[in-house]
Each structure stands twice: as C-alpha cells, then as structure tokens.
mmCIF file of C-alpha atoms in Angstrom:
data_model
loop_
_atom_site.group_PDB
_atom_site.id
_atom_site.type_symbol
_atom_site.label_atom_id
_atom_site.label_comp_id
_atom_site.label_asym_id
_atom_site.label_seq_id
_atom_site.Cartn_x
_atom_site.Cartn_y
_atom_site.Cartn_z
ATOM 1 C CA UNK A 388 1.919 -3.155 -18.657
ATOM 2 C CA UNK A 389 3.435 -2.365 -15.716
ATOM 3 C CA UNK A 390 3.168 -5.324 -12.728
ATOM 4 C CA UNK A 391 5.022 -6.240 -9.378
ATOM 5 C CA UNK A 392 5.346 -9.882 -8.928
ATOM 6 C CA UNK A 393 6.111 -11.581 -5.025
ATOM 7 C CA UNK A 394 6.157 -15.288 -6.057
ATOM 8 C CA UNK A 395 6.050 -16.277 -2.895
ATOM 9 C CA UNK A 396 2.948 -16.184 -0.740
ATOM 10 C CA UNK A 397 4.318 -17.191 2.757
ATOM 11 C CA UNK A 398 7.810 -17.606 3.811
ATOM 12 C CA UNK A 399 9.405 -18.849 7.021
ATOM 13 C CA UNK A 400 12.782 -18.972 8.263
ATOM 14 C CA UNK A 401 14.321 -20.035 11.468
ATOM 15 C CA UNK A 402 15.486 -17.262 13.535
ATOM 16 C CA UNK A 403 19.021 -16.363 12.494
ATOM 17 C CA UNK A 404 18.828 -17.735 9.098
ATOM 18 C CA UNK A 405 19.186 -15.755 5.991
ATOM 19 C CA UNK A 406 16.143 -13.870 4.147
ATOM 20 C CA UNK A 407 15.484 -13.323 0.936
ATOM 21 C CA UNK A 408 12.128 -11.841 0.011
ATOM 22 C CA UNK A 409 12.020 -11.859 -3.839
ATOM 23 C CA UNK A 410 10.106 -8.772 -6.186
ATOM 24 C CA UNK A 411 10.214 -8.801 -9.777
ATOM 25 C CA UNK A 412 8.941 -5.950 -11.590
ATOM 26 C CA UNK A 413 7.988 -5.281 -15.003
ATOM 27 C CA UNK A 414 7.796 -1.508 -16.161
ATOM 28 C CA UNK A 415 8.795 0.351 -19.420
ATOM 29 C CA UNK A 416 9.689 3.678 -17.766
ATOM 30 C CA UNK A 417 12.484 4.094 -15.376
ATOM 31 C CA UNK A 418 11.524 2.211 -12.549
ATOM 32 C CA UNK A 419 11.376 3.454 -8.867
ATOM 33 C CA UNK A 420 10.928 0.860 -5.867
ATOM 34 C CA UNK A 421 9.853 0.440 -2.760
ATOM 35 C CA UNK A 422 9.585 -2.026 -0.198
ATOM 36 C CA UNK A 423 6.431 -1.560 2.657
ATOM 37 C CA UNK A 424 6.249 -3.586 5.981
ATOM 38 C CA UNK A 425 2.771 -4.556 7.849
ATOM 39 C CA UNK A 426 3.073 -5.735 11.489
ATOM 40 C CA UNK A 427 0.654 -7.853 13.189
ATOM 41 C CA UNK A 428 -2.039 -5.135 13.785
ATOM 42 C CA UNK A 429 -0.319 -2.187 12.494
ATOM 43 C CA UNK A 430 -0.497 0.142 9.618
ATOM 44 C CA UNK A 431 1.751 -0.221 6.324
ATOM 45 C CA UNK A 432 4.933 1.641 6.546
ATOM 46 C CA UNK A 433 7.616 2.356 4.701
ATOM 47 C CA UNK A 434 10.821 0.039 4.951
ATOM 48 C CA UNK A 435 12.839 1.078 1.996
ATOM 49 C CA UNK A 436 13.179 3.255 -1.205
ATOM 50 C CA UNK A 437 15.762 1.775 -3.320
ATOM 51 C CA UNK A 438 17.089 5.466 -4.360
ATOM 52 C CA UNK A 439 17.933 5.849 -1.154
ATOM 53 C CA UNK A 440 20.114 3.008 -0.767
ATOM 54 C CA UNK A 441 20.031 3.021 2.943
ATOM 55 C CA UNK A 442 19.161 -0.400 5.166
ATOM 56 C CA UNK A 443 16.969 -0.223 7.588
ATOM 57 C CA UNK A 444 16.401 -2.998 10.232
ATOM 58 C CA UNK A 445 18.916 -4.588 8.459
ATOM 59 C CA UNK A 446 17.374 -4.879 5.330
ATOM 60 C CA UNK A 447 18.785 -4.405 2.522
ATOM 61 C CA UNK A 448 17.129 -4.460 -0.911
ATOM 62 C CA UNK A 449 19.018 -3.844 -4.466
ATOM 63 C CA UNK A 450 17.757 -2.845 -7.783
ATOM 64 C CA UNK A 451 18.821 -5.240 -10.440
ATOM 65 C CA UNK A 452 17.295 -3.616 -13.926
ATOM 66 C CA UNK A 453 19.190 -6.661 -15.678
ATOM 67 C CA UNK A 454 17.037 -8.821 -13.347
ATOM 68 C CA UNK A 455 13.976 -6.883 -13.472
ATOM 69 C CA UNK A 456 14.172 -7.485 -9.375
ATOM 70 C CA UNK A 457 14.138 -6.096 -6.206
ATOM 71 C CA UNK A 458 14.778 -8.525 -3.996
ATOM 72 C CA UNK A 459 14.815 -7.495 0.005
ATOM 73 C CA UNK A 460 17.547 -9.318 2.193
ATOM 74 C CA UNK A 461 18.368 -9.804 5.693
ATOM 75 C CA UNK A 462 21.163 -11.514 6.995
ATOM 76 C CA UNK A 463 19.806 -12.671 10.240
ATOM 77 C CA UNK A 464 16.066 -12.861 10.593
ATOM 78 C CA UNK A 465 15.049 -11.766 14.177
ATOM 79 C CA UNK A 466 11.362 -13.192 15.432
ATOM 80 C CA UNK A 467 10.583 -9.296 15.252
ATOM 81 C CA UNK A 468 10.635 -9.228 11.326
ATOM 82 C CA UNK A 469 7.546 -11.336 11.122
ATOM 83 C CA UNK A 470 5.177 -9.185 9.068
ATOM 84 C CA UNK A 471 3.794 -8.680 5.551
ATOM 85 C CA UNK A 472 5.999 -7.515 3.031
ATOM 86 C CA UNK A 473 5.187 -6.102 0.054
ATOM 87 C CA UNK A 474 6.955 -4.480 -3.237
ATOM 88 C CA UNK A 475 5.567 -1.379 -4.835
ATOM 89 C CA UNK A 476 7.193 0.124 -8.013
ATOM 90 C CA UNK A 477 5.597 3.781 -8.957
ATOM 91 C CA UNK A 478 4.447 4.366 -11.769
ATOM 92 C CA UNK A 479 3.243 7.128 -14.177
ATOM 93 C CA UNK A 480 -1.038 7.018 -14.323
ATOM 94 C CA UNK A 481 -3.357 8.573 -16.705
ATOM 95 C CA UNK A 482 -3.718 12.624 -16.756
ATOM 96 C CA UNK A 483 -1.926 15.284 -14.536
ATOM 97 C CA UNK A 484 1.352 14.010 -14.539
ATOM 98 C CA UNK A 485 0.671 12.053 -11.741
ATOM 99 C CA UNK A 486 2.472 9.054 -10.554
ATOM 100 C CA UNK A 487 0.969 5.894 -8.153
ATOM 101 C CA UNK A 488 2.350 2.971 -6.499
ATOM 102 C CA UNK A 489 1.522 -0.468 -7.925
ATOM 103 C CA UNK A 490 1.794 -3.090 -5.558
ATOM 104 C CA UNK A 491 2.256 -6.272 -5.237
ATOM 105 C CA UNK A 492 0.369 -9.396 -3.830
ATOM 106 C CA UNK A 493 2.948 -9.417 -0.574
ATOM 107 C CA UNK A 494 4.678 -11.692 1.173
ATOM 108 C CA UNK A 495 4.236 -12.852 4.802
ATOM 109 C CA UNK A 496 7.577 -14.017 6.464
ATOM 110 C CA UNK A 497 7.028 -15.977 9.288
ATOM 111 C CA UNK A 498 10.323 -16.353 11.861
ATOM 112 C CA UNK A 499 10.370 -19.574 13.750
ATOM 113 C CA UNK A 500 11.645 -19.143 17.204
ATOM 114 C CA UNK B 498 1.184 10.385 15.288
ATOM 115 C CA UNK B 499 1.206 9.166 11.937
ATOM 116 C CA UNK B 500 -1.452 12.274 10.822
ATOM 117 C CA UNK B 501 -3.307 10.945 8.887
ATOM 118 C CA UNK B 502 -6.877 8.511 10.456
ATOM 119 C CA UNK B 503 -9.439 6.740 9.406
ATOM 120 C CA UNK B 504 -12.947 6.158 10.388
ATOM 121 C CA UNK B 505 -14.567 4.231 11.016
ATOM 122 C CA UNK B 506 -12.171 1.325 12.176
ATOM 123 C CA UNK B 507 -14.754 -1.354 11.613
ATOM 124 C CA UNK B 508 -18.543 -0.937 10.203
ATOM 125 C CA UNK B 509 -20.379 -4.183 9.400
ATOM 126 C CA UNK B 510 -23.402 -2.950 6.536
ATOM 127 C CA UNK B 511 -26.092 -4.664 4.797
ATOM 128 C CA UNK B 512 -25.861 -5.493 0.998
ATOM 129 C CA UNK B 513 -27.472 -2.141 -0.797
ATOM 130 C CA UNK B 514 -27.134 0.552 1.570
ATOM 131 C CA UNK B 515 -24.539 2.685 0.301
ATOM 132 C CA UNK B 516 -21.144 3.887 3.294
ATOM 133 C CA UNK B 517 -18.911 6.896 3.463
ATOM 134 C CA UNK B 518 -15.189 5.758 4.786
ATOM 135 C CA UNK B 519 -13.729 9.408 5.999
ATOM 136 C CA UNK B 520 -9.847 9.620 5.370
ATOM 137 C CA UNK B 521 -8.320 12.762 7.405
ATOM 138 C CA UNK B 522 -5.248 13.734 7.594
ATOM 139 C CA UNK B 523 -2.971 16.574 9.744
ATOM 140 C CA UNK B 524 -0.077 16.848 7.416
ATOM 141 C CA UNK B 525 -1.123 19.428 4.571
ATOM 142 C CA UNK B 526 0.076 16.753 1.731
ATOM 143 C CA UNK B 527 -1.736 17.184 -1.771
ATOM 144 C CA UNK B 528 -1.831 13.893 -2.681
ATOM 145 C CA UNK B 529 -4.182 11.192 -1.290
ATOM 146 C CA UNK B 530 -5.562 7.506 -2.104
ATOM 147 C CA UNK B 531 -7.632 4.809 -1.262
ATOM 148 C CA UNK B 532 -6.740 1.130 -1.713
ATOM 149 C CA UNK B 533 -8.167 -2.066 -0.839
ATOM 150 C CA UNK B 534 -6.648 -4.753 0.915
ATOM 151 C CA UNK B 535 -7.407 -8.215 0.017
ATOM 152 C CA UNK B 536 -6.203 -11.838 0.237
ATOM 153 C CA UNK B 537 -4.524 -12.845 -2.464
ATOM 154 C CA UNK B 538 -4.661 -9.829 -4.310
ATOM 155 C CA UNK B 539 -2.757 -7.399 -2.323
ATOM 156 C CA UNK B 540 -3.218 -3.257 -2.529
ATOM 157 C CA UNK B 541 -5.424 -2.317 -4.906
ATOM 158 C CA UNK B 542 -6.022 1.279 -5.822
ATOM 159 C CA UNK B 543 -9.119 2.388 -5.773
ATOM 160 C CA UNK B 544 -9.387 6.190 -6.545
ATOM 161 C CA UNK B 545 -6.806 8.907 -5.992
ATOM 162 C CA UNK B 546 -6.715 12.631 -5.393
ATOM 163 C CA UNK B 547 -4.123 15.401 -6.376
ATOM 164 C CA UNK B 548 -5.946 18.208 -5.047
ATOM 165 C CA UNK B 549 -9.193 19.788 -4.013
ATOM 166 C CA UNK B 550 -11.834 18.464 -6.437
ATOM 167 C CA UNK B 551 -8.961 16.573 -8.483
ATOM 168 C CA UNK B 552 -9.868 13.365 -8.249
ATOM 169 C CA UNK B 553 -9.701 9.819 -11.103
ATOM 170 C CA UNK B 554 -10.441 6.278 -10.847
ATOM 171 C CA UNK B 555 -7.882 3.739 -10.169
ATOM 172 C CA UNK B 556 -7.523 -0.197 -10.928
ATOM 173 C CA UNK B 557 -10.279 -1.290 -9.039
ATOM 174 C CA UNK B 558 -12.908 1.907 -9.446
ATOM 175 C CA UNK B 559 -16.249 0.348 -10.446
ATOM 176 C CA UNK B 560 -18.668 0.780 -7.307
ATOM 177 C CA UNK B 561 -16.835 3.551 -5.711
ATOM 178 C CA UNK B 562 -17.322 6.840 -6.009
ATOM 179 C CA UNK B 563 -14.919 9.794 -4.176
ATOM 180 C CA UNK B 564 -14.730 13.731 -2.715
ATOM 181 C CA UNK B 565 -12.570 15.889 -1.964
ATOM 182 C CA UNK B 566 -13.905 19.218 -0.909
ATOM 183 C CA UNK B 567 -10.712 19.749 1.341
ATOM 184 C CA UNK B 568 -7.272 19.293 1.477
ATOM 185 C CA UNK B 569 -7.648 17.418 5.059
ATOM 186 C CA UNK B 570 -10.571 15.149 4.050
ATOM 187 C CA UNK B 571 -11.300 12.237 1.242
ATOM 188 C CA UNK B 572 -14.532 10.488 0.907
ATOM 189 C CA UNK B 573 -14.717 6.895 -0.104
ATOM 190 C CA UNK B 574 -18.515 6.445 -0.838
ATOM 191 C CA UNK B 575 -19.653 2.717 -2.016
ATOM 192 C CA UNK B 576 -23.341 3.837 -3.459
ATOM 193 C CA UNK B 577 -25.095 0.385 -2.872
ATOM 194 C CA UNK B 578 -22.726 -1.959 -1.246
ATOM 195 C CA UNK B 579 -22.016 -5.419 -2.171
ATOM 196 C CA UNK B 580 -20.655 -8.481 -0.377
ATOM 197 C CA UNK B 581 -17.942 -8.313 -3.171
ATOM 198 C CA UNK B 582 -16.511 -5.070 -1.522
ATOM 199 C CA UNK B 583 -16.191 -6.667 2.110
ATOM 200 C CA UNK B 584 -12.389 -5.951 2.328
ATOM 201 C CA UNK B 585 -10.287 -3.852 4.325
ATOM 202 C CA UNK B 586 -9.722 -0.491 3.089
ATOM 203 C CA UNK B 587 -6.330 2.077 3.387
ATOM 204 C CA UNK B 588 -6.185 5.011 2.926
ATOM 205 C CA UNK B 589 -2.534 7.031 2.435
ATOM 206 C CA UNK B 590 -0.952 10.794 2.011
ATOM 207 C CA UNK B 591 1.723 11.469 0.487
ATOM 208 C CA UNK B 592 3.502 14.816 -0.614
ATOM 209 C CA UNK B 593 4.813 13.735 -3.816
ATOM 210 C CA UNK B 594 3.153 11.719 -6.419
ATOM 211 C CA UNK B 595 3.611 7.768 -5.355
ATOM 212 C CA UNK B 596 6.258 8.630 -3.196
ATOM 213 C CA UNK B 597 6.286 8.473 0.475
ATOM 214 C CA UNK B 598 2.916 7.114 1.477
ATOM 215 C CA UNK B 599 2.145 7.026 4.788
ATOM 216 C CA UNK B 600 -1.155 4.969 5.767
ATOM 217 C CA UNK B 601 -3.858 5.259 7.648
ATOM 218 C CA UNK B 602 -5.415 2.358 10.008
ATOM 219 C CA UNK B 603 -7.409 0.819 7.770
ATOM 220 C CA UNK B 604 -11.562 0.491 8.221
ATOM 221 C CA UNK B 605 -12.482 -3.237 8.050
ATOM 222 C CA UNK B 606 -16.238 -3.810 6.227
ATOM 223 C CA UNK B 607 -18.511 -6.213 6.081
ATOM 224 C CA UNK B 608 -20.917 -6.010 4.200
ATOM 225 C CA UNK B 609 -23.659 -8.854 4.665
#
C-alpha cells in the first residue's frame, strides 16, 4: 500500500542551523514527490517537485529510491521558514487513469530567533 | 490570485443539518479535490473530480457526497453533519492528475 511517513511531528531549530525535514515513502510504482509548505494563515503551496530538481528558498530535497526517502534540507534556517511541511508522493487511484497525491501527516518546523 | 476560492471561510453548523462547501476556481483545470485537514492526521482526500459529472470517493468518503455540474464549480455536501467532520477542509485544482495542486483557503467547520 502506498504511504508517506514524516516521523517527526514538530521540529525546531535555531536560526542558522541546519534543517533536515525527513519523508519516507512507500510505493510499488515509480514514485513521484513533492514537498508542500503552509504558512501561518496561508494556503498550501507548492515548494518542490523532486523531477524538477530545482531549490527553492533554499531548499533542497533529493529522491533516494534506495532509501525510500525524500528528505527536504536547508542549510541555514531563516525565522521565515517556520511553517508546516508536508510530503506528498502521487499515486495511481482506482478507474480513469487517474493519479492523486497521498500525503503525509506534516511536519511543523519551528525557527528559534 | 491564486484562482481558485472557497466559501464559505468559516460556518459553525449544528449536528444533523446537512452543508454545501462551494470550491470555484478561474483557471479552466479538469481536475479538482477536496481534502480534509486534521491534527494528527494530515490531508486526507475526500472525493475527487476529473471532469464534469466525473467524480469517485477518496480515503476518507463516508458522509460526503460531491457535484460537479461545471468545470468552475465542486460541491462538497455533508448530508447530516457530525461533530466527527468538524475539520478544516481544502479544496485544490490542478491540470494534470496529482500534479501541481494549487489550494484554495480552506473553510473551517464546526459542527456542534
């Protein structure tokens, strides 16, 4: 069955430290992943797609299929990164050839000034 | 502009009465969902839609019902709401399947 894991519920850092969000996956297909951001009192958004390989706000996030994982890094956390983060891999669902993203349970980072 | 709202932002509802949560959106995309957000459990979906009238249940389906008569609009009806759905609910669009979502808002309800 397919299933995102975030073992960790909260996070915090101290501003300038290193971040490591962690997301382990389990999937039979081919897997596609993606990581989505929630600011305080915004809407989910996209923050990476790990075809794309690109980094955005400094993030960076590699797919490891050895690993199962897609972990999300940041060199330097900046008090601005404190959000909800969650992992979604897509996956193939039921009829019409249609694909969803499963997500998982999210992680809140929390940067200490 | 994200193109894509939800309304109501926040309804408060007794338990039984059944609620419509409107999804809209400005950008043309075929495909459309509902999830719920909850503590501890993340995004759940809910239903999905890959077109007018193309619609199926998702992980969380039982006590939901949906419509899409329109490609701009999807209705998330609860028929006879429980406190068990109180929960904040997202809708998203997206142009290819369970790529690319963009979200709404979200509608925050209580239901009491």
């Amino acid at each position: 069955a397919q299933r995102v894991t975030q073992p960790e519920k909260l996070l915090s850092v101290f501003k300038g430290a290193p971040v490591e969000l962690k997301c382990n996956y389990s999937y039979s297909g081919s897997p596609e992943l993606f990581w989505y951001v929630q600011y305080s009192r915004q809407r989910l958004q996209l923050l990476l797609r790990h075809i794309s390989r690109e980094s955005i706000k400094g993030f960076t996030a590699d797919l490891n299929k050895g690993e199962t994982s897609f972990h999300l890094k940041k060199p330097f956390a900046q008090e601005e990164d404190s959000a909800m983060y969650y992992c979604a891999l897509r996956v193939a669902y039921s009829g019409a050839g249609s694909y969803q993203l499963t997500f998982g349970k999210g992680t809140k980072l929390s940067v200490i000034p | 502009d994200a193109g894509i709202t939800q309304s109501p932002r926040h309804k408060v509802t007794e338990t039984g009465t059944p609620v419509t949560l409107r999804c809209h959106q400005t950008e043309n995309h075929r495909y459309m969902y509902w999830y719920r957000q909850d503590p501890g459990h993340g995004l759940r979906l809910i239903h999905y839609s890959y077109g007018v009238k193309d619609t199926d249940k998702g992980e969380v389906s039982d006590g939901y019902s949906v419509s899409r008569s329109k490609t701009e609009d999807f209705l998330l009806t609860l028929e006879s709401a429980t406190s068990s759905q109180t929960s904040v609910y997202f809708c998203a669009i997206s142009a290819q399947a369970g790529d690319g979502y963009t979200f709404g808002s979200g509608t925050r309800l209580t239901v009491v």
